[in-house]
Tab-separated table of C-alpha atoms and ligand atoms in Angstrom:
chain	number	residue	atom	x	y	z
D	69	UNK	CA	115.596	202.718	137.520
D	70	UNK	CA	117.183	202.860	134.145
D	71	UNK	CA	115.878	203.073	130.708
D	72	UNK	CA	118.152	201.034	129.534
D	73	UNK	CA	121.582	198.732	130.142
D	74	UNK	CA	124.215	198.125	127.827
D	75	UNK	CA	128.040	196.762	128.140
D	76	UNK	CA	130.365	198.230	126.413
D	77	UNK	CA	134.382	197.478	126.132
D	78	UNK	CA	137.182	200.360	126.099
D	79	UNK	CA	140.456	200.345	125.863
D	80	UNK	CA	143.099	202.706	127.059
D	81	UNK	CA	145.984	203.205	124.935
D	82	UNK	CA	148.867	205.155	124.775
D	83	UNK	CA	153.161	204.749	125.915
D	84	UNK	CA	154.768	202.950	128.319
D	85	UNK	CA	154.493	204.637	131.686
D	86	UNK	CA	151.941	207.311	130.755
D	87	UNK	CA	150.129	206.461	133.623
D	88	UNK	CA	147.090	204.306	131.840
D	89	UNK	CA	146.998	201.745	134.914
D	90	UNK	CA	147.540	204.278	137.397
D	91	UNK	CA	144.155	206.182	135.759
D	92	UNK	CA	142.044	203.356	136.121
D	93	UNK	CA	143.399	202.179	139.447
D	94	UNK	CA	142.077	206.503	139.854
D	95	UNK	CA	138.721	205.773	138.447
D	96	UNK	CA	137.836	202.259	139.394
D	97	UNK	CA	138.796	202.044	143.132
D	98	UNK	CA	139.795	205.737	143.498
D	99	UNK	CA	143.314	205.271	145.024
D	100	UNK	CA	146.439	206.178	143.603
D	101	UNK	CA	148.955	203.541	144.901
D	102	UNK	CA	151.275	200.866	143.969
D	103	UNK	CA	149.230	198.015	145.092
D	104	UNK	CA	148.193	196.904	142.086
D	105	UNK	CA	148.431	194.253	139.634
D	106	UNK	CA	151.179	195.027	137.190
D	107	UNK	CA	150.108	194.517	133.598
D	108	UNK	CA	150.766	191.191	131.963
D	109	UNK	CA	149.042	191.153	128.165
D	110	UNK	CA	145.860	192.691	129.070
D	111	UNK	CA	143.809	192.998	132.005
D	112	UNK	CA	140.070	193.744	131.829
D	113	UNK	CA	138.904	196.006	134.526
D	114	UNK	CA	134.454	196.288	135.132
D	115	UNK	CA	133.413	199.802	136.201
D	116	UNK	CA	129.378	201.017	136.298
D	117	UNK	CA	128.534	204.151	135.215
D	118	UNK	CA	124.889	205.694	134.885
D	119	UNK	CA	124.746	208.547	131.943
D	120	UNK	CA	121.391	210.723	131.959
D	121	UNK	CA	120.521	212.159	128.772
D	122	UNK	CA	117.548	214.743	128.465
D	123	UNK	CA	114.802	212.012	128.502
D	124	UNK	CA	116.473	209.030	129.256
D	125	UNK	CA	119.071	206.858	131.624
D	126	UNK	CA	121.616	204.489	130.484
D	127	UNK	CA	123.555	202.147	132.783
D	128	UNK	CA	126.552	201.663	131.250
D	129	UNK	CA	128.725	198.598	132.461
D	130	UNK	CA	132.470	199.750	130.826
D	131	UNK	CA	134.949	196.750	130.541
D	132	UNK	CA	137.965	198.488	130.698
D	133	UNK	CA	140.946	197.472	128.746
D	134	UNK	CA	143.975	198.004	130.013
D	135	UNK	CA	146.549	196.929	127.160
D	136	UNK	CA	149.942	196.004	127.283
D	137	UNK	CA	152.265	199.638	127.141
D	138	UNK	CA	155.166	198.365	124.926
D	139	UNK	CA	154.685	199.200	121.378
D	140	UNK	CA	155.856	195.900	120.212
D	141	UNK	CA	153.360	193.556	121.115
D	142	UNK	CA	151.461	193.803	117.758
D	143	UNK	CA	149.805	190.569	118.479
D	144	UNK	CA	148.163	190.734	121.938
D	145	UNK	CA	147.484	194.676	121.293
D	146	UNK	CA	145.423	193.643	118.322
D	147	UNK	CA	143.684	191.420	119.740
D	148	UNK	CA	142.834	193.956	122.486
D	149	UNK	CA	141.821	196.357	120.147
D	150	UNK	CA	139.033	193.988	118.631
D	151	UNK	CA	135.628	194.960	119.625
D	152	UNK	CA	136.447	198.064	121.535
D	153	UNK	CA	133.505	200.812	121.449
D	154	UNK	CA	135.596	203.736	122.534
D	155	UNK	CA	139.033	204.627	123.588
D	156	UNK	CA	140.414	206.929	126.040
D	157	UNK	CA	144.516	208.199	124.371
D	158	UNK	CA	147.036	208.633	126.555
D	159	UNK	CA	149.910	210.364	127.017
D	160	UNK	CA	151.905	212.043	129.313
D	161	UNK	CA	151.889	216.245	129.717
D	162	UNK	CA	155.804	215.853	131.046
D	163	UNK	CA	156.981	213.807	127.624
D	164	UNK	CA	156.092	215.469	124.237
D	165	UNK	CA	156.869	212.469	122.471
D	166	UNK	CA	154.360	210.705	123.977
D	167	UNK	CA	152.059	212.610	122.847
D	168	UNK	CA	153.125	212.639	118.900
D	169	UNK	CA	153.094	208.825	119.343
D	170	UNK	CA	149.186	209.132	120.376
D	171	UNK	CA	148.987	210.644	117.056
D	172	UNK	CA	151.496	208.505	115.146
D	173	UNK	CA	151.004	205.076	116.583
D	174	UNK	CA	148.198	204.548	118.590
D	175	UNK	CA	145.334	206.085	116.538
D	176	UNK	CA	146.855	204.572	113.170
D	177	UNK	CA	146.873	200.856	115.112
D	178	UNK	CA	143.427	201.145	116.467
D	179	UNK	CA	141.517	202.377	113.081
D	180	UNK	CA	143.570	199.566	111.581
D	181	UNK	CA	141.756	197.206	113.415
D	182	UNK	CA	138.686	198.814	115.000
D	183	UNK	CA	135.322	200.491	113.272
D	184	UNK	CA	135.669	204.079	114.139
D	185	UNK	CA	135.018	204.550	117.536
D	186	UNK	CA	134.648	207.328	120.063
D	187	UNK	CA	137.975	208.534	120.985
D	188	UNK	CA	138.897	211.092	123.777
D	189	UNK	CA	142.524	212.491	124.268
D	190	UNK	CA	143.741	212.482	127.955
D	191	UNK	CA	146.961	214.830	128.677
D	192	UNK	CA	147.763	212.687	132.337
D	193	UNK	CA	150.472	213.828	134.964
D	194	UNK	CA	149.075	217.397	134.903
D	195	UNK	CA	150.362	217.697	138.711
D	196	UNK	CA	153.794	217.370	137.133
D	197	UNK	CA	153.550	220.629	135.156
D	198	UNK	CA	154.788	223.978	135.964
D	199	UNK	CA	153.053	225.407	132.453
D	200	UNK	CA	150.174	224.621	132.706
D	201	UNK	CA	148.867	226.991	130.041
D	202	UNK	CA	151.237	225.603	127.771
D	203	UNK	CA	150.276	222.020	128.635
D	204	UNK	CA	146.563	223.055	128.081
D	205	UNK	CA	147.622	224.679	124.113
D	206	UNK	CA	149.532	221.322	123.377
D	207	UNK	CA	145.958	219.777	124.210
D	208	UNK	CA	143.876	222.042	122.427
D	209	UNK	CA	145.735	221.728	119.402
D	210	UNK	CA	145.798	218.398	119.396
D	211	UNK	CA	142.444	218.338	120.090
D	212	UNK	CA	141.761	220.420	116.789
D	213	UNK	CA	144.254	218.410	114.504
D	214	UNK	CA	142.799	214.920	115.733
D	215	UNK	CA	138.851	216.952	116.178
D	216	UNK	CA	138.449	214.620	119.370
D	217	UNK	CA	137.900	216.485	122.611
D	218	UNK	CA	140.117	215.551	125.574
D	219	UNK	CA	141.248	216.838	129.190
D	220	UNK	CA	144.216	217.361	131.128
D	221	UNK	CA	144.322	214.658	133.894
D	222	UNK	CA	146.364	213.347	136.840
D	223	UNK	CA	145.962	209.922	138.541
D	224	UNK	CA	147.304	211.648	141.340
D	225	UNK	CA	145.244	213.910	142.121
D	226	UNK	CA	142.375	212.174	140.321
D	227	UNK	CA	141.862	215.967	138.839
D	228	UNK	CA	139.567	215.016	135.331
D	229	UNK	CA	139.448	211.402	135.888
D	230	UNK	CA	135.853	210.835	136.071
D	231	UNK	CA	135.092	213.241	133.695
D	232	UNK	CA	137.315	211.919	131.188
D	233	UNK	CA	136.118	208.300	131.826
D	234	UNK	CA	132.500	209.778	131.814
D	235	UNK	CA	132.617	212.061	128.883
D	236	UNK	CA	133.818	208.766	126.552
D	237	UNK	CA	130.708	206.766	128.233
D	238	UNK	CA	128.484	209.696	127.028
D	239	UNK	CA	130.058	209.187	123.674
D	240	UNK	CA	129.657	205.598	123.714
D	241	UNK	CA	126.033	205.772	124.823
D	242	UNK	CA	125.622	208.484	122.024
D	243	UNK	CA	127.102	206.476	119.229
D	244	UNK	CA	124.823	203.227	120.340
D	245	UNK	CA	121.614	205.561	120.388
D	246	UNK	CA	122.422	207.174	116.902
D	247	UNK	CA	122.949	203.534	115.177
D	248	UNK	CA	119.316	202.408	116.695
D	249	UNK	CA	117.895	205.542	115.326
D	250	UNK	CA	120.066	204.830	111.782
D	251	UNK	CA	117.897	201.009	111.907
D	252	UNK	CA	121.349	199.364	112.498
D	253	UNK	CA	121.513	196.113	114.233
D	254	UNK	CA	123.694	196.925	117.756
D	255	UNK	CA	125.246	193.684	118.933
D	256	UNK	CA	126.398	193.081	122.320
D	257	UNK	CA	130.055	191.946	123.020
D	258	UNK	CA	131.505	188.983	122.761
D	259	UNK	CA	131.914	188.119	125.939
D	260	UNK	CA	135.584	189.888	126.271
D	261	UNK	CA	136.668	188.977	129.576
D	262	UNK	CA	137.205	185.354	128.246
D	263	UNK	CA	139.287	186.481	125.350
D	264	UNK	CA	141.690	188.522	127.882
D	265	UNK	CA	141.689	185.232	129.834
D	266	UNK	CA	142.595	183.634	126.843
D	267	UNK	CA	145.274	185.788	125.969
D	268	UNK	CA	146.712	185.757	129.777
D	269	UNK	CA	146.832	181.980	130.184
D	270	UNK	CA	148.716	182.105	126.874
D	271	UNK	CA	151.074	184.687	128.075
D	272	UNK	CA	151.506	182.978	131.634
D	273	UNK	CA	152.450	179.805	129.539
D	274	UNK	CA	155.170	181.370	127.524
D	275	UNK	CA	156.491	182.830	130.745
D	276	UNK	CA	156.151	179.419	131.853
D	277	UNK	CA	158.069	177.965	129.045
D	278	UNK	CA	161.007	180.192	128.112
D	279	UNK	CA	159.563	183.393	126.817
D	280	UNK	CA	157.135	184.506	124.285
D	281	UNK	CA	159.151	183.602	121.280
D	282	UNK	CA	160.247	180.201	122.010
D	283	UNK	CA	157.022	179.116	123.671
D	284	UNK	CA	153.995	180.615	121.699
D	285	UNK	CA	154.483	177.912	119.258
D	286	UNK	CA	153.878	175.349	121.660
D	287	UNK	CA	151.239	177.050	123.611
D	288	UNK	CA	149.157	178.246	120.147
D	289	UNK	CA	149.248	174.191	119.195
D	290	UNK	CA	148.216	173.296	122.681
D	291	UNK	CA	144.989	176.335	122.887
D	292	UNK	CA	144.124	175.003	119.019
D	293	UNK	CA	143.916	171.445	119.932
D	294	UNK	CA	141.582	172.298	122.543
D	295	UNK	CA	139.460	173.683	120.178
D	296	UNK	CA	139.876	176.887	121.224
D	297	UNK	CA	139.378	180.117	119.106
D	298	UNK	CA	141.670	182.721	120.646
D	299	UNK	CA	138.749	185.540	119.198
D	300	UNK	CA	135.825	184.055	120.821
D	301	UNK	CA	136.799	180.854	123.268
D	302	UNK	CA	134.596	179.693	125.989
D	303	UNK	CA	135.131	178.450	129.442
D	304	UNK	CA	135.220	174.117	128.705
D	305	UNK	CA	137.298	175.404	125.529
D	306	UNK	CA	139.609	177.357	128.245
D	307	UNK	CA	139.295	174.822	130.778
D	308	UNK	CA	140.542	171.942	128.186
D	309	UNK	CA	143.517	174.477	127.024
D	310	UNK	CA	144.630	174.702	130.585
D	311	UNK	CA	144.953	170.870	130.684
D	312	UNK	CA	146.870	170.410	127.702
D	313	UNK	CA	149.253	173.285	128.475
D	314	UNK	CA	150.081	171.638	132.130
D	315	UNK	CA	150.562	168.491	130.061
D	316	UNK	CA	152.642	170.350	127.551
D	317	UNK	CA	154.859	172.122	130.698
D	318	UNK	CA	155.346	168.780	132.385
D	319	UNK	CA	158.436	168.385	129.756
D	320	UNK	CA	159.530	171.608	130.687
D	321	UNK	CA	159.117	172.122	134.637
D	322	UNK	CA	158.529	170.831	137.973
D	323	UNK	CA	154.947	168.530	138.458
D	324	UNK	CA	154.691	170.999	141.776
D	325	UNK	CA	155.349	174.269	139.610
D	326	UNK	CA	153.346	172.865	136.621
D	327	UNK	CA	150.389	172.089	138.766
D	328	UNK	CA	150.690	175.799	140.930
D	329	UNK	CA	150.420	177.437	137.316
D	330	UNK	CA	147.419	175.600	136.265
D	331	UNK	CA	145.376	175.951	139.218
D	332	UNK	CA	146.286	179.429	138.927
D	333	UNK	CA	145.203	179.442	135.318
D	334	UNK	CA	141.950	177.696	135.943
D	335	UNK	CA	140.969	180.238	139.161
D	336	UNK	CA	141.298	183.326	136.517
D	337	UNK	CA	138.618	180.934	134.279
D	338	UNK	CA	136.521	180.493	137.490
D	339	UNK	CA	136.852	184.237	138.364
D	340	UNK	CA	135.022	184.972	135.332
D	341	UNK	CA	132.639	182.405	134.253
I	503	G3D	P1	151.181	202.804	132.275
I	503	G3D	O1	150.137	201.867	132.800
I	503	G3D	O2	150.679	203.714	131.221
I	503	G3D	O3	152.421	202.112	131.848
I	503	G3D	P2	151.446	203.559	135.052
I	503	G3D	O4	151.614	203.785	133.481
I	503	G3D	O5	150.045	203.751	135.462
I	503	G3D	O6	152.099	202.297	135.426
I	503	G3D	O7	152.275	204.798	135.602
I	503	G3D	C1	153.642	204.958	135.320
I	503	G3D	C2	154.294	205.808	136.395
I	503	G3D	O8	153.738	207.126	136.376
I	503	G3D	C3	154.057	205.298	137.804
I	503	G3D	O9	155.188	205.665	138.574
I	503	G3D	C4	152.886	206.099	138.281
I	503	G3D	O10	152.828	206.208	139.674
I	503	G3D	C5	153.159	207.447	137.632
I	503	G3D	N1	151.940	208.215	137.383
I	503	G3D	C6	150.824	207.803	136.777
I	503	G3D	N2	149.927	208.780	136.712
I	503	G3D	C7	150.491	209.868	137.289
I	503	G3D	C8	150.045	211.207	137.532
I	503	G3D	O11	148.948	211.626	137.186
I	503	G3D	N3	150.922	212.045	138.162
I	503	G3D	C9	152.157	211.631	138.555
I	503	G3D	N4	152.937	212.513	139.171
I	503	G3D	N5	152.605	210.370	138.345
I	503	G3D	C10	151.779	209.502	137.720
I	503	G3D	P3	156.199	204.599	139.130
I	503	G3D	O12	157.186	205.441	139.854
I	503	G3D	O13	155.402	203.706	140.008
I	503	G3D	O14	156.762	203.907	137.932
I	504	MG	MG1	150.198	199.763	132.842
Protein backbone atom coordinates (compact mmCIF):
# COMPACT_ATOMS: atom_id res chain seq x y z
CA UNK A 1 0.00 0.00 0.00
CA UNK A 2 1.08 3.54 -0.49
CA UNK A 3 1.59 6.40 1.77
CA UNK A 4 0.34 8.54 -0.37
CA UNK A 5 -1.20 9.35 -4.17
CA UNK A 6 -0.80 12.32 -6.08
CA UNK A 7 -1.30 13.29 -10.00
CA UNK A 8 0.92 15.16 -11.45
CA UNK A 9 1.15 16.59 -15.28
CA UNK A 10 4.54 16.66 -17.43
CA UNK A 11 5.30 17.70 -20.44
CA UNK A 12 7.95 16.70 -22.89
CA UNK A 13 9.44 19.30 -24.91
CA UNK A 14 11.98 19.72 -27.25
CA UNK A 15 12.35 19.81 -31.70
CA UNK A 16 10.57 18.36 -34.21
CA UNK A 17 11.54 14.74 -34.64
CA UNK A 18 13.70 14.37 -31.52
CA UNK A 19 11.98 11.41 -30.79
CA UNK A 20 9.54 12.82 -27.77
CA UNK A 21 6.53 10.49 -29.00
CA UNK A 22 8.65 7.71 -29.81
CA UNK A 23 10.01 7.98 -25.83
CA UNK A 24 6.76 7.76 -24.41
CA UNK A 25 5.36 5.23 -26.85
CA UNK A 26 9.14 3.53 -25.00
CA UNK A 27 7.93 4.19 -21.55
CA UNK A 28 4.20 3.88 -21.58
CA UNK A 29 3.56 0.65 -23.60
CA UNK A 30 7.26 -0.29 -24.03
CA UNK A 31 7.33 -0.74 -27.87
CA UNK A 32 9.15 1.16 -30.25
CA UNK A 33 6.96 1.17 -33.44
CA UNK A 34 5.07 3.24 -35.80
CA UNK A 35 1.68 2.32 -34.68
CA UNK A 36 0.91 5.15 -33.01
CA UNK A 37 -1.15 8.12 -32.97
CA UNK A 38 0.63 10.93 -34.72
CA UNK A 39 0.52 14.16 -32.75
CA UNK A 40 -2.24 16.62 -33.46
CA UNK A 41 -2.00 19.78 -30.74
CA UNK A 42 -1.39 17.78 -27.74
CA UNK A 43 -2.06 14.44 -26.61
CA UNK A 44 -2.15 13.50 -22.91
CA UNK A 45 -0.71 10.16 -22.22
CA UNK A 46 -1.54 8.41 -18.15
CA UNK A 47 1.41 6.34 -16.89
CA UNK A 48 1.66 4.97 -12.92
CA UNK A 49 4.66 5.06 -11.29
CA UNK A 50 5.39 4.11 -7.50
CA UNK A 51 8.60 6.19 -6.03
CA UNK A 52 9.94 4.85 -2.51
CA UNK A 53 11.68 7.30 -0.53
CA UNK A 54 13.54 6.26 2.79
CA UNK A 55 10.30 6.16 4.91
CA UNK A 56 7.69 6.55 2.62
CA UNK A 57 5.77 5.47 -0.87
CA UNK A 58 4.27 7.72 -3.34
CA UNK A 59 2.05 6.57 -6.22
CA UNK A 60 2.52 8.87 -8.68
CA UNK A 61 -0.14 8.97 -11.59
CA UNK A 62 2.09 11.18 -14.46
CA UNK A 63 -0.19 12.75 -17.21
CA UNK A 64 2.12 12.96 -19.81
CA UNK A 65 2.15 15.77 -22.22
CA UNK A 66 3.12 15.21 -25.35
CA UNK A 67 3.16 18.78 -27.13
CA UNK A 68 3.01 19.72 -30.52
CA UNK A 69 7.04 19.60 -32.06
CA UNK A 70 6.85 22.70 -34.37
CA UNK A 71 8.16 25.73 -32.74
CA UNK A 72 5.46 27.87 -34.06
CA UNK A 73 2.50 26.94 -32.36
CA UNK A 74 2.89 29.57 -29.56
CA UNK A 75 -0.70 29.22 -28.75
CA UNK A 76 -1.51 25.51 -28.17
CA UNK A 77 2.23 25.05 -26.69
CA UNK A 78 1.29 27.57 -24.06
CA UNK A 79 -1.47 26.31 -23.20
CA UNK A 80 0.29 22.93 -22.77
CA UNK A 81 2.78 24.33 -20.74
CA UNK A 82 0.14 25.61 -18.07
CA UNK A 83 0.14 23.60 -14.98
CA UNK A 84 2.97 21.30 -15.79
CA UNK A 85 4.96 20.02 -12.54
CA UNK A 86 8.05 18.85 -14.33
CA UNK A 87 9.49 18.51 -17.73
CA UNK A 88 11.58 16.02 -19.36
CA UNK A 89 14.00 18.32 -22.53
CA UNK A 90 14.60 16.80 -25.46
CA UNK A 91 16.82 16.68 -28.02
CA UNK A 92 18.48 14.63 -30.28
CA UNK A 93 22.44 13.29 -29.68
CA UNK A 94 22.70 13.10 -33.82
CA UNK A 95 21.60 17.08 -34.28
CA UNK A 96 23.58 19.67 -32.18
CA UNK A 97 21.18 22.21 -32.91
CA UNK A 98 18.67 20.57 -31.27
CA UNK A 99 20.18 20.63 -28.46
CA UNK A 100 21.13 24.60 -28.31
CA UNK A 101 17.39 25.05 -29.05
CA UNK A 102 16.63 23.03 -25.61
CA UNK A 103 18.62 25.76 -24.21
CA UNK A 104 17.46 28.67 -26.38
CA UNK A 105 13.81 27.98 -26.90
CA UNK A 106 12.33 25.52 -24.93
CA UNK A 107 13.52 26.38 -21.38
CA UNK A 108 12.99 30.28 -22.09
CA UNK A 109 9.09 29.30 -23.29
CA UNK A 110 8.37 27.10 -20.39
CA UNK A 111 9.71 29.53 -17.40
CA UNK A 112 7.73 32.10 -19.37
CA UNK A 113 4.75 30.46 -18.58
CA UNK A 114 5.33 27.84 -15.88
CA UNK A 115 6.48 28.24 -11.93
CA UNK A 116 9.85 26.69 -11.91
CA UNK A 117 9.57 23.23 -12.20
CA UNK A 118 11.71 20.12 -12.12
CA UNK A 119 13.45 19.81 -15.33
CA UNK A 120 15.62 16.82 -16.58
CA UNK A 121 17.69 16.94 -19.90
CA UNK A 122 17.31 13.78 -22.12
CA UNK A 123 20.16 13.36 -24.97
CA UNK A 124 17.65 10.61 -27.15
CA UNK A 125 18.89 8.55 -30.27
CA UNK A 126 22.01 7.44 -28.34
CA UNK A 127 21.92 4.11 -30.61
CA UNK A 128 22.65 6.53 -33.44
CA UNK A 129 26.07 7.58 -32.09
CA UNK A 130 29.41 6.36 -32.94
CA UNK A 131 31.01 8.91 -30.04
CA UNK A 132 29.57 8.13 -27.54
CA UNK A 133 32.01 9.78 -25.14
CA UNK A 134 31.60 12.82 -26.94
CA UNK A 135 27.80 12.59 -26.89
CA UNK A 136 28.06 11.95 -23.05
CA UNK A 137 30.55 15.57 -22.63
CA UNK A 138 27.88 17.51 -24.78
CA UNK A 139 25.46 16.19 -21.91
CA UNK A 140 27.47 16.83 -19.05
CA UNK A 141 28.11 20.21 -19.98
CA UNK A 142 24.93 20.99 -20.59
CA UNK A 143 24.01 19.52 -17.64
CA UNK A 144 26.43 21.98 -15.69
CA UNK A 145 25.45 25.21 -17.72
CA UNK A 146 21.57 24.49 -17.28
CA UNK A 147 22.56 22.62 -13.35
CA UNK A 148 19.67 20.05 -14.29
CA UNK A 149 20.78 16.44 -14.40
CA UNK A 150 19.86 14.42 -17.50
CA UNK A 151 20.72 11.00 -19.40
CA UNK A 152 21.55 9.80 -22.67
CA UNK A 153 18.50 7.84 -24.03
CA UNK A 154 17.18 5.87 -27.02
CA UNK A 155 13.51 4.95 -27.71
CA UNK A 156 14.98 2.26 -29.50
CA UNK A 157 16.56 0.49 -27.41
CA UNK A 158 14.56 1.87 -24.47
CA UNK A 159 18.34 2.27 -22.92
CA UNK A 160 17.53 5.22 -19.90
CA UNK A 161 13.94 5.49 -20.56
CA UNK A 162 12.56 4.55 -17.32
CA UNK A 163 15.11 6.05 -15.51
CA UNK A 164 14.78 9.26 -17.10
CA UNK A 165 10.93 9.19 -16.76
CA UNK A 166 11.54 7.97 -13.10
CA UNK A 167 14.26 10.23 -11.98
CA UNK A 168 11.78 13.48 -12.98
CA UNK A 169 8.87 11.58 -10.87
CA UNK A 170 11.40 11.49 -7.94
CA UNK A 171 11.84 15.15 -8.54
CA UNK A 172 8.30 15.84 -8.77
CA UNK A 173 7.47 13.85 -5.65
CA UNK A 174 10.46 15.76 -3.99
CA UNK A 175 9.35 19.22 -4.91
CA UNK A 176 5.54 18.35 -3.63
CA UNK A 177 7.05 16.97 -0.23
CA UNK A 178 9.38 20.09 0.29
CA UNK A 179 6.31 22.67 -0.32
CA UNK A 180 4.15 20.60 2.48
CA UNK A 181 7.08 20.81 4.74
CA UNK A 182 7.50 24.85 3.60
CA UNK A 183 3.33 25.07 4.97
CA UNK A 184 2.42 25.75 1.27
CA UNK A 185 -0.97 24.90 0.07
CA UNK A 186 -0.31 21.94 -2.87
CA UNK A 187 -3.28 21.96 -5.21
CA UNK A 188 -4.19 19.20 -7.38
CA UNK A 189 -4.58 19.71 -11.22
CA UNK A 190 -7.06 20.99 -13.01
CA UNK A 191 -8.35 18.30 -14.46
CA UNK A 192 -5.89 18.50 -17.72
CA UNK A 193 -7.09 15.86 -19.85
CA UNK A 194 -10.22 18.08 -20.57
CA UNK A 195 -8.17 21.06 -21.51
CA UNK A 196 -6.11 18.81 -24.17
CA UNK A 197 -9.61 17.73 -25.28
CA UNK A 198 -10.42 21.13 -25.53
CA UNK A 199 -7.60 22.13 -27.44
CA UNK A 200 -7.97 18.91 -29.91
CA UNK A 201 -11.64 19.42 -30.77
CA UNK A 202 -10.52 22.98 -31.57
CA UNK A 203 -7.73 21.84 -33.70
CA UNK A 204 -9.89 18.99 -35.43
CA UNK A 205 -12.36 21.93 -36.24
CA UNK A 206 -9.90 24.14 -37.96
CA UNK A 207 -8.76 21.11 -39.89
CA UNK A 208 -12.30 20.76 -40.46
CA UNK A 209 -12.78 24.21 -41.70
CA UNK A 210 -9.83 25.31 -43.83
CA UNK A 211 -6.86 25.44 -41.56
CA UNK A 212 -5.89 26.96 -38.35
CA UNK A 213 -5.78 30.50 -39.53
CA UNK A 214 -8.93 30.86 -41.34
CA UNK A 215 -10.98 28.74 -38.96
CA UNK A 216 -9.87 29.50 -35.29
CA UNK A 217 -11.93 32.54 -35.49
CA UNK A 218 -14.94 30.72 -36.05
CA UNK A 219 -14.24 27.83 -33.84
CA UNK A 220 -12.96 30.30 -30.68
CA UNK A 221 -16.66 32.15 -31.16
CA UNK A 222 -18.36 28.81 -31.35
CA UNK A 223 -16.20 27.12 -27.86
CA UNK A 224 -17.00 30.85 -26.15
CA UNK A 225 -20.61 30.75 -26.81
CA UNK A 226 -20.77 27.52 -25.22
CA UNK A 227 -19.50 28.90 -22.31
CA UNK A 228 -16.52 27.29 -22.47
CA UNK A 229 -13.17 28.42 -20.85
CA UNK A 230 -10.42 26.94 -23.02
CA UNK A 231 -8.12 26.94 -19.37
CA UNK A 232 -10.48 25.02 -17.34
CA UNK A 233 -13.76 23.69 -19.50
CA UNK A 234 -15.84 20.85 -18.41
CA UNK A 235 -17.51 18.01 -20.12
CA UNK A 236 -21.52 19.72 -20.71
CA UNK A 237 -19.27 22.93 -21.53
CA UNK A 238 -17.35 20.51 -24.17
CA UNK A 239 -20.29 18.62 -25.03
CA UNK A 240 -22.32 22.03 -25.94
CA UNK A 241 -19.03 23.29 -27.98
CA UNK A 242 -19.18 20.16 -30.03
CA UNK A 243 -22.80 21.02 -31.00
CA UNK A 244 -22.30 24.41 -32.02
CA UNK A 245 -19.14 23.62 -34.01
CA UNK A 246 -21.17 20.76 -36.12
CA UNK A 247 -23.72 23.55 -36.50
CA UNK A 248 -21.04 26.01 -37.42
CA UNK A 249 -19.39 23.19 -40.13
CA UNK A 250 -22.78 22.49 -41.63
CA UNK A 251 -22.01 25.82 -43.85
CA UNK A 252 -18.84 24.48 -44.61
CA UNK A 253 -19.13 20.54 -45.28
CA UNK A 254 -21.08 17.55 -45.91
CA UNK A 255 -24.17 16.73 -43.06
CA UNK A 256 -22.43 12.98 -43.37
CA UNK A 257 -18.77 14.43 -42.82
CA UNK A 258 -20.05 17.07 -40.30
CA UNK A 259 -21.82 14.49 -38.26
CA UNK A 260 -18.58 11.68 -38.55
CA UNK A 261 -16.44 14.64 -36.98
CA UNK A 262 -18.69 15.30 -34.15
CA UNK A 263 -19.32 11.94 -33.02
CA UNK A 264 -15.73 11.64 -33.22
CA UNK A 265 -15.33 14.77 -31.15
CA UNK A 266 -17.84 13.77 -28.55
CA UNK A 267 -16.18 9.91 -28.14
CA UNK A 268 -12.69 11.78 -27.17
CA UNK A 269 -15.19 13.76 -24.39
CA UNK A 270 -16.64 10.32 -23.42
CA UNK A 271 -13.13 8.72 -23.36
CA UNK A 272 -12.30 10.95 -20.63
CA UNK A 273 -15.11 11.96 -18.50
P1 LIG B 1 8.94 13.78 -32.00
O1 LIG B 1 7.72 13.24 -31.32
O2 LIG B 1 9.89 14.44 -31.07
O3 LIG B 1 8.63 14.65 -33.16
P2 LIG B 1 9.24 11.06 -32.93
O4 LIG B 1 9.77 12.53 -32.59
O5 LIG B 1 9.04 10.28 -31.69
O6 LIG B 1 8.11 11.16 -33.86
O7 LIG B 1 10.52 10.46 -33.66
C1 LIG B 1 11.03 11.03 -34.84
C2 LIG B 1 11.80 9.99 -35.63
O8 LIG B 1 12.94 9.57 -34.88
C3 LIG B 1 11.01 8.72 -35.90
O9 LIG B 1 11.48 8.19 -37.12
C4 LIG B 1 11.44 7.80 -34.80
O10 LIG B 1 11.29 6.45 -35.13
C5 LIG B 1 12.90 8.17 -34.64
N1 LIG B 1 13.41 7.92 -33.29
C6 LIG B 1 12.87 8.31 -32.13
N2 LIG B 1 13.62 7.92 -31.11
C7 LIG B 1 14.69 7.27 -31.62
C8 LIG B 1 15.83 6.63 -31.05
O11 LIG B 1 16.05 6.58 -29.85
N3 LIG B 1 16.72 6.06 -31.92
C9 LIG B 1 16.53 6.09 -33.27
N4 LIG B 1 17.45 5.51 -34.03
N5 LIG B 1 15.46 6.69 -33.84
C10 LIG B 1 14.55 7.27 -33.02
P3 LIG B 1 10.59 8.17 -38.42
O12 LIG B 1 11.49 7.54 -39.42
O13 LIG B 1 9.40 7.34 -38.07
O14 LIG B 1 10.26 9.59 -38.72
MG1 LIG C 1 5.71 13.69 -31.75
Amino acid sequence: MADERIKRKVVLLGDGAVGKTSLIRRFVVDKFSDDYITTIGTKVTKKDLRIESPGKVVDVTFMIWDVLGQKGYKNIQESSFQGAKGALLVYDVSRVDTLRSVKEYWIPRLIAIAKPVPLVLVGNKVDLVKDRTRAREELEDAMEELRITGFLSSAKTGESVEASFACLAKAVVLEVESRVRRGEIVEEDTPTELIAVCDQIMMDACDAMGGQEAAMPIVRQQVQRAGVDAKAPSVQGLVLAVEYLAEAESSFRNAADVEASKLKRLGWIKEIS
